[in-house]
Backbone as numpy.savetxt, mean C-alpha at the origin, in Angstrom:
# Nx Ny Nz CAx CAy CAz Cx Cy Cz
-15.84 -15.55 2.25 -15.24 -13.98 1.23 -15.83 -13.41 0.62
-17.52 -13.22 1.03 -18.01 -12.87 -0.33 -18.58 -12.29 1.08
-18.24 -11.62 2.26 -18.74 -11.26 3.02 -17.49 -9.73 3.43
-16.68 -10.15 3.38 -15.72 -8.77 3.41 -15.57 -8.06 1.71
-15.76 -8.64 0.81 -16.72 -8.02 -0.64 -17.82 -7.44 -0.58
-18.68 -7.84 0.10 -19.77 -7.59 0.92 -19.18 -6.02 1.86
-18.45 -6.31 2.56 -18.13 -4.97 3.40 -17.62 -4.06 3.18
-16.46 -3.91 2.36 -15.23 -3.53 1.41 -16.48 -2.27 0.07
-17.77 -3.11 -0.33 -18.49 -1.87 -1.05 -19.18 -1.61 0.11
-20.00 -1.86 1.13 -20.52 -1.17 2.01 -20.06 0.26 2.61
-18.35 0.07 2.75 -17.72 1.43 3.53 -16.99 1.96 2.22
-16.67 1.70 1.33 -16.41 1.94 0.12 -17.66 3.38 -0.48
-18.61 2.42 -0.14 -20.06 3.72 -0.21 -20.24 4.79 0.34
-19.48 4.28 1.43 -20.06 4.99 3.29 -18.74 5.94 2.67
-17.59 5.24 1.84 -16.44 6.62 2.50 -17.23 7.87 1.11
-17.65 7.37 -0.05 -17.55 7.72 -1.56 -18.76 9.32 -0.44
-19.86 8.62 0.28 -20.37 9.84 0.37 -20.47 10.27 1.52
-19.35 10.32 1.77 -19.35 11.70 3.00 -18.07 12.45 2.53
-17.16 11.68 1.81 -16.40 12.37 0.31 -17.35 13.63 -0.54
-18.27 12.80 -1.30 -19.11 13.52 -1.12 -19.74 15.07 -0.77
-20.15 14.80 0.33 -21.07 16.03 1.62 -19.64 16.95 0.86
-19.04 16.60 1.41 -17.74 16.81 1.76 -17.37 17.97 0.83
-17.65 17.56 0.08 -17.36 18.60 -2.03 -18.94 19.55 -2.25
-19.73 18.67 -1.71 -20.84 19.76 -1.18 -20.95 20.75 -0.99
-20.43 21.06 0.18 -21.03 22.00 1.18 -18.94 22.63 1.15
-18.28 22.18 0.74 -16.85 22.83 0.47 -16.21 22.42 -0.86
-17.12 23.40 -2.16 -16.97 23.30 -3.49 -15.33 23.38 -3.96
-14.49 24.15 -3.03 -13.02 24.61 -3.76 -12.32 23.41 -2.89
-13.09 21.95 -2.09 -12.13 20.83 -1.99 -12.03 20.15 -3.08
-12.73 19.95 -4.45 -12.53 19.88 -5.48 -11.28 19.56 -6.06
-10.10 20.49 -6.33 -9.27 20.68 -6.46 -8.19 19.48 -5.89
-8.80 20.15 -4.11 -7.81 18.68 -3.34 -8.30 17.39 -4.13
-9.37 17.09 -3.94 -9.44 15.83 -4.23 -9.39 14.84 -5.64
-9.59 16.09 -6.59 -8.85 15.57 -7.57 -6.79 14.74 -7.61
-6.80 15.91 -7.57 -5.19 16.15 -6.89 -4.46 14.30 -6.23
-5.97 14.19 -4.64 -5.13 13.47 -3.62 -5.72 11.87 -4.60
-6.99 11.53 -5.46 -7.39 10.40 -6.58 -6.45 10.41 -7.19
-5.78 11.05 -7.20 -5.19 10.89 -8.66 -3.12 9.85 -8.38
-2.68 11.48 -7.21 -1.61 10.46 -6.20 -0.88 10.73 -6.66
0.27 12.40 -5.83 1.69 12.29 -6.71 2.08 13.30 -6.10
3.82 13.64 -6.11 4.12 14.88 -4.83 4.61 16.41 -6.19
3.99 16.85 -6.55 3.45 17.75 -7.04 3.95 19.23 -6.01
2.75 18.94 -4.87 2.40 19.36 -3.66 3.10 19.47 -2.83
4.43 18.31 -2.79 5.09 18.16 -1.54 5.33 19.03 -1.18
5.46 19.01 0.23 6.08 19.68 1.29 7.13 19.14 2.37
8.64 19.92 2.23 8.99 18.87 4.09 8.11 19.16 5.20
6.96 20.06 5.81 7.10 20.17 6.82 5.68 18.96 7.05
5.00 18.57 5.42 3.92 17.82 5.98 4.55 16.46 5.95
5.52 16.27 5.24 6.68 14.93 5.83 6.71 15.21 7.16
6.92 16.34 7.98 7.44 15.97 9.13 6.67 15.52 10.08
5.18 15.96 9.80 3.70 15.46 10.36 3.82 13.62 10.70
4.18 13.64 9.55 3.64 11.80 9.49 5.19 11.00 10.22
6.15 11.54 10.18 7.69 10.94 10.50 7.53 10.09 11.70
6.20 10.92 13.00 6.80 9.76 14.00 5.79 8.61 13.88
4.55 8.56 12.98 3.98 7.81 12.45 4.70 6.83 11.70
5.48 7.60 10.81 6.10 5.76 9.72 6.76 5.57 10.35
7.81 5.87 11.92 8.75 5.40 11.67 8.37 4.01 12.93
6.94 4.20 13.56 6.82 3.58 14.39 6.25 2.27 13.58
5.07 2.89 12.25 5.39 1.11 11.56 5.96 0.80 11.53
7.34 1.41 11.04 8.40 0.77 10.13 8.85 0.07 11.40
8.87 0.61 12.19 10.01 -0.41 13.74 8.98 -1.72 13.80
7.34 -1.12 13.37 7.23 -2.28 14.24 6.42 -3.33 13.09
6.89 -3.53 11.94 6.59 -3.63 10.76 7.95 -5.10 11.23
9.17 -4.67 11.01 10.25 -5.08 11.49 10.56 -6.26 12.33
10.09 -5.68 13.67 9.76 -6.53 14.75 8.96 -7.37 14.54
7.54 -7.58 13.79 6.81 -8.46 13.19 7.27 -9.20 12.52
7.87 -9.02 11.63 8.04 -9.86 10.82 8.60 -11.89 10.79
9.50 -11.37 11.84 9.77 -13.57 11.99 8.11 -13.88 11.99
7.61 -13.38 13.52 6.64 -13.90 14.19 5.60 -13.77 12.29
5.48 -12.93 11.00 4.69 -13.35 10.26 5.20 -14.69 9.20
6.30 -15.41 9.73 6.73 -16.10 9.16 6.31 -17.73 9.36
5.98 -17.29 11.10 5.20 -18.25 11.86 4.21 -18.51 11.34
3.08 -17.34 10.95 2.05 -17.85 10.16 1.51 -17.99 8.87
2.88 -17.95 8.25 2.31 -18.99 7.26 2.96 -21.09 7.42
3.05 -20.77 8.40 2.86 -22.39 8.47 1.74 -22.99 7.92
0.41 -21.67 8.91 -1.00 -22.18 9.71 -1.61 -21.68 10.46
-2.02 -21.54 10.94 -2.97 -21.07 12.65 -2.75 -22.17 13.57
-2.76 -22.84 13.15 -2.84 -24.51 14.08 -1.33 -24.28 14.50
-0.19 -24.44 13.44 1.02 -24.76 14.60 1.11 -23.70 14.48
1.13 -22.31 14.16 1.46 -20.88 15.14 1.54 -21.12 15.97
0.09 -21.86 16.88 -0.24 -21.13 17.67 0.88 -22.80 18.44
0.87 -23.90 17.85 1.18 -25.11 18.75 2.44 -24.01 18.76
3.49 -23.18 18.30 4.71 -22.84 18.37 4.85 -21.47 19.51
3.48 -21.38 20.38 4.53 -20.25 21.42 3.18 -19.18 20.61
3.54 -18.76 19.22 3.11 -17.52 18.67 1.55 -17.27 18.70
1.21 -16.30 19.25 -0.77 -15.26 19.66 -0.95 -15.25 18.44
-1.50 -16.17 17.86 -2.45 -15.81 16.82 -2.86 -14.16 16.22
-4.12 -14.49 16.32 -4.82 -13.15 16.78 -4.24 -11.92 16.41
-2.86 -11.41 18.60 -2.69 -10.82 18.43 -1.63 -10.22 17.50
-0.98 -11.55 17.14 0.17 -11.10 15.68 -0.59 -10.28 14.53
-2.08 -11.51 14.14 -2.45 -11.36 13.24 -2.70 -8.61 12.69
-3.87 -9.24 14.74 -3.98 -7.85 14.35 -2.68 -6.52 14.38
-1.65 -7.10 15.04 -0.96 -5.63 15.33 -0.08 -5.73 13.83
0.44 -6.53 13.06 0.12 -6.67 11.45 -0.41 -5.49 10.92
-1.80 -6.16 10.90 -2.83 -5.42 10.15 -3.00 -3.89 10.60
-2.30 -3.81 12.74 -2.35 -1.87 12.66 -1.14 -1.43 12.36
0.22 -2.13 11.59 1.09 -1.62 11.18 0.75 -1.32 10.52
0.29 -2.37 9.28 -0.19 -2.07 7.96 -0.91 -0.93 7.03
-2.09 -0.42 8.36 -2.46 0.70 8.15 -1.87 1.91 9.02
-1.03 2.02 9.29 -0.49 2.94 10.02 0.22 3.35 8.06
0.62 2.84 7.92 1.98 3.03 6.80 1.26 3.48 6.22
0.37 2.53 5.58 -0.32 2.59 4.35 -1.02 4.73 4.48
-1.77 5.07 6.18 -2.42 5.79 6.19 -1.11 6.71 6.36
0.17 6.47 7.10 1.01 7.59 6.33 1.48 8.19 5.17
1.81 7.49 4.13 2.03 7.52 2.79 0.39 7.75 1.98
-0.64 7.65 2.25 -1.65 8.29 1.41 -1.52 10.02 1.78
-1.79 10.19 3.50 -1.81 11.05 3.44 -0.75 12.37 2.85
1.02 11.80 2.18 1.89 12.40 1.83 1.53 12.48 0.42
1.19 11.78 -0.28 1.36 10.97 -1.64 0.07 11.36 -2.29
-1.67 10.95 -1.80 -3.16 10.79 -2.09 -2.28 9.00 -2.39
-3.02 8.96 -3.00 -3.54 7.16 -3.79 -2.60 6.85 -4.73
-2.00 5.88 -4.48 -0.88 5.76 -5.30 -1.36 4.50 -5.66
-1.42 3.74 -6.32 -1.93 1.87 -6.40 -0.60 1.32 -6.64
-0.90 0.32 -6.15 0.13 -0.55 -6.48 1.71 -1.15 -6.77
2.01 0.14 -5.37 3.36 -0.50 -4.90 3.39 -1.18 -4.30
2.67 -0.78 -3.49 2.56 -2.29 -2.15 2.71 -3.71 -3.14
2.03 -3.66 -4.14 1.29 -5.05 -4.99 2.91 -5.47 -5.77
3.59 -4.36 -6.04 3.93 -4.27 -7.58 6.11 -4.76 -6.82
5.88 -4.79 -6.03 7.79 -4.10 -4.88 7.93 -5.64 -4.46
6.71 -6.14 -3.70 6.49 -6.90 -2.61 6.77 -8.29 -3.69
6.07 -7.97 -4.41 5.86 -9.94 -5.48 7.19 -10.01 -5.89
7.36 -8.87 -6.67 9.21 -8.36 -7.93 10.05 -9.40 -6.27
9.95 -8.97 -5.30 10.99 -9.08 -4.97 11.01 -10.12 -4.25
9.44 -10.88 -3.78 9.51 -12.01 -3.30 9.86 -13.42 -4.26
10.30 -13.03 -5.47 10.67 -13.54 -6.95 12.45 -13.81 -6.50
13.20 -12.59 -6.17 14.37 -12.66 -5.76 14.64 -13.15 -4.90
14.33 -12.51 -3.55 14.72 -13.02 -2.15 13.91 -14.63 -1.19
12.98 -14.92 -2.05 11.96 -15.55 -1.46 10.92 -15.14 -0.42
10.37 -15.91 0.18 8.99 -15.98 1.48 9.89 -15.15 2.78
10.28 -15.07 2.67 11.09 -14.56 4.57 11.12 -13.25 4.33
10.12 -13.07 5.34 9.62 -11.43 5.82 10.94 -10.99 6.33
11.16 -11.49 7.10 12.52 -10.87 7.98 13.62 -9.90 6.59
13.45 -10.46 5.37 14.26 -10.10 4.53 12.98 -8.60 3.41
11.82 -9.36 3.37 11.03 -8.73 2.93 10.74 -7.61 3.24
10.23 -7.73 4.59 10.16 -6.36 5.09 10.68 -4.93 4.75
11.90 -5.48 5.06 12.71 -4.20 5.10 13.23 -4.27 3.48
13.24 -5.00 2.79 13.53 -4.26 1.44 12.46 -3.67 0.83
11.30 -4.01 1.31 10.15 -3.68 0.62 9.82 -2.61 0.53
10.51 -1.93 1.91 10.16 -0.58 2.23 11.44 0.24 1.90
12.04 -0.47 1.48 13.74 0.48 1.52 13.89 0.59 -0.65
12.95 -0.44 -1.70 13.54 -0.12 -2.73 11.70 0.27 -3.26
10.88 0.18 -2.37 10.16 0.91 -2.68 10.17 2.56 -2.75
10.77 2.64 -1.82 10.68 4.74 -1.77 11.49 4.10 -2.92
12.15 4.12 -3.40 13.25 3.99 -4.33 12.22 3.66 -5.49
11.76 2.84 -6.01 11.03 2.35 -7.21 10.06 3.53 -7.11
9.29 4.21 -5.48 8.22 5.46 -6.45 9.19 6.45 -6.82
10.60 7.47 -6.34 11.11 8.19 -6.47 11.49 7.86 -7.89
11.57 6.61 -7.86 11.77 6.63 -10.44 10.66 6.92 -10.38
9.72 6.58 -10.61 8.65 6.57 -10.99 8.48 7.99 -11.36
8.82 8.25 -9.94 7.96 9.45 -9.49 8.72 10.65 -11.24
10.01 10.62 -10.88 10.99 11.52 -11.65 10.82 11.34 -13.78
10.26 9.96 -13.74 10.30 9.65 -14.82 8.39 10.36 -16.04
7.64 9.84 -14.99 6.42 11.31 -14.63 6.48 12.29 -14.72
8.11 13.11 -14.11 8.57 13.98 -14.55 8.98 14.86 -15.39
9.61 12.96 -16.39 10.38 13.94 -17.46 9.84 13.45 -18.36
9.15 12.25 -18.68 7.97 12.00 -19.92 7.63 12.70 -20.84
6.69 13.95 -20.40 6.17 14.89 -21.01 6.39 16.12 -20.71
7.53 17.13 -20.44 7.67 17.72 -20.12 7.28 18.93 -21.25
7.65 19.67 -20.77 6.91 20.60 -19.45 6.27 20.25 -18.43
5.55 19.50 -18.97 4.13 19.03 -18.57 4.02 17.99 -17.37
3.53 18.05 -16.26 3.90 16.95 -15.39 2.86 15.63 -15.43
3.34 14.48 -15.24 2.37 13.25 -15.36 2.28 12.78 -13.23
0.88 12.66 -13.30 1.16 12.46 -11.49 1.11 11.58 -11.84
2.34 10.96 -9.93 2.86 9.76 -10.22 1.64 8.41 -10.51
0.98 8.59 -9.98 -0.87 7.22 -9.31 -0.48 7.18 -10.95
-0.94 8.28 -12.49 -1.45 7.50 -13.58 -0.23 6.01 -14.24
1.14 7.55 -13.89 2.35 6.06 -13.86 1.77 4.34 -13.56
1.96 5.29 -12.15 1.89 3.23 -11.49 0.61 2.94 -11.48
0.03 3.07 -12.85 -1.61 2.58 -12.44 -1.37 1.42 -13.64
-0.41 2.78 -14.62 -0.35 1.50 -15.72 0.88 0.97 -15.83
1.42 0.38 -15.18 2.35 -0.46 -14.62 2.41 -1.11 -13.48
1.09 -1.01 -13.06 0.94 -2.54 -12.03 -0.36 -2.86 -12.62
-1.65 -2.46 -13.16 -2.87 -2.62 -13.58 -2.28 -4.30 -14.68
-1.63 -4.01 -15.24 -1.16 -5.60 -15.63 -0.78 -6.18 -15.45
0.29 -5.96 -14.43 1.02 -6.99 -13.52 -0.20 -7.72 -12.88
-1.11 -7.03 -12.20 -2.34 -7.61 -10.62 -2.54 -8.94 -11.80
-2.75 -7.97 -12.82 -4.16 -9.34 -13.95 -2.79 -10.19 -14.12
-1.26 -10.29 -14.29 -1.42 -11.08 -14.79 -0.44 -11.65 -13.43
-0.82 -11.53 -12.03 -0.85 -12.02 -11.40 -1.23 -13.45 -10.93
-3.43 -12.79 -10.65 -4.62 -13.35 -11.19 -4.57 -14.03 -11.82
-4.34 -14.34 -13.05 -4.50 -15.01 -14.01 -3.22 -16.61 -13.93
-1.90 -16.08 -12.95 -1.23 -17.19 -13.06 -1.49 -17.46 -11.88
-1.96 -17.10 -10.86 -2.66 -18.10 -10.27 -3.80 -18.48 -10.18
-4.97 -18.43 -10.86 -6.77 -19.29 -11.19 -5.78 -19.62 -12.27
-4.09 -20.41 -13.07 -4.04 -21.62 -13.48 -3.36 -22.45 -12.60
-2.77 -21.73 -11.93 -1.82 -23.00 -10.85 -2.75 -23.52 -9.63
-4.34 -22.37 -9.85 -6.12 -23.28 -9.60 -6.61 -24.60 -9.88
-6.50 -24.11 -11.27 -7.00 -26.13 -12.04 -5.56 -25.86 -12.56
-4.24 -26.40 -11.73 -3.80 -27.77 -12.27 -4.38 -28.43 -11.12
């Protein structure tokens, strides 16, 4: 686990340096960088959505098709393999779909943190752990949740528009801490 954390730190540092280099050579990119890192839909236009639509549909279709296999993975690698599941390939395809969907979302709305944490965990309480239900419902409810948060962030401080990424962080950070503390308590028992 420590290797993953250290790899994440190294990759973050590398990508941060690339971002800083871009801003150094193109100072006008500072505004784009700021709105991207906060996240929001203030400047989103339909043509930018159309450009990612094929990849979005491919990622969604792949995730829905893999959802039954993800249930098998919940049983553990050995059991899943004994049931005929190609564990490595399944994991790779699931990560590929997740990366594709995240890339599509980030290319449109910027860094909108915690949507992928809040919605699936809330739905897990309601629907259980069956990914055949969680996957499509997470997509639909996540979109509705994001739309409601965006609308709320536009109305709260009207005539000013609060970027939705700020509201999501205010909602998501406490939820994340609650999940961490609950897990720590369960592990202590």
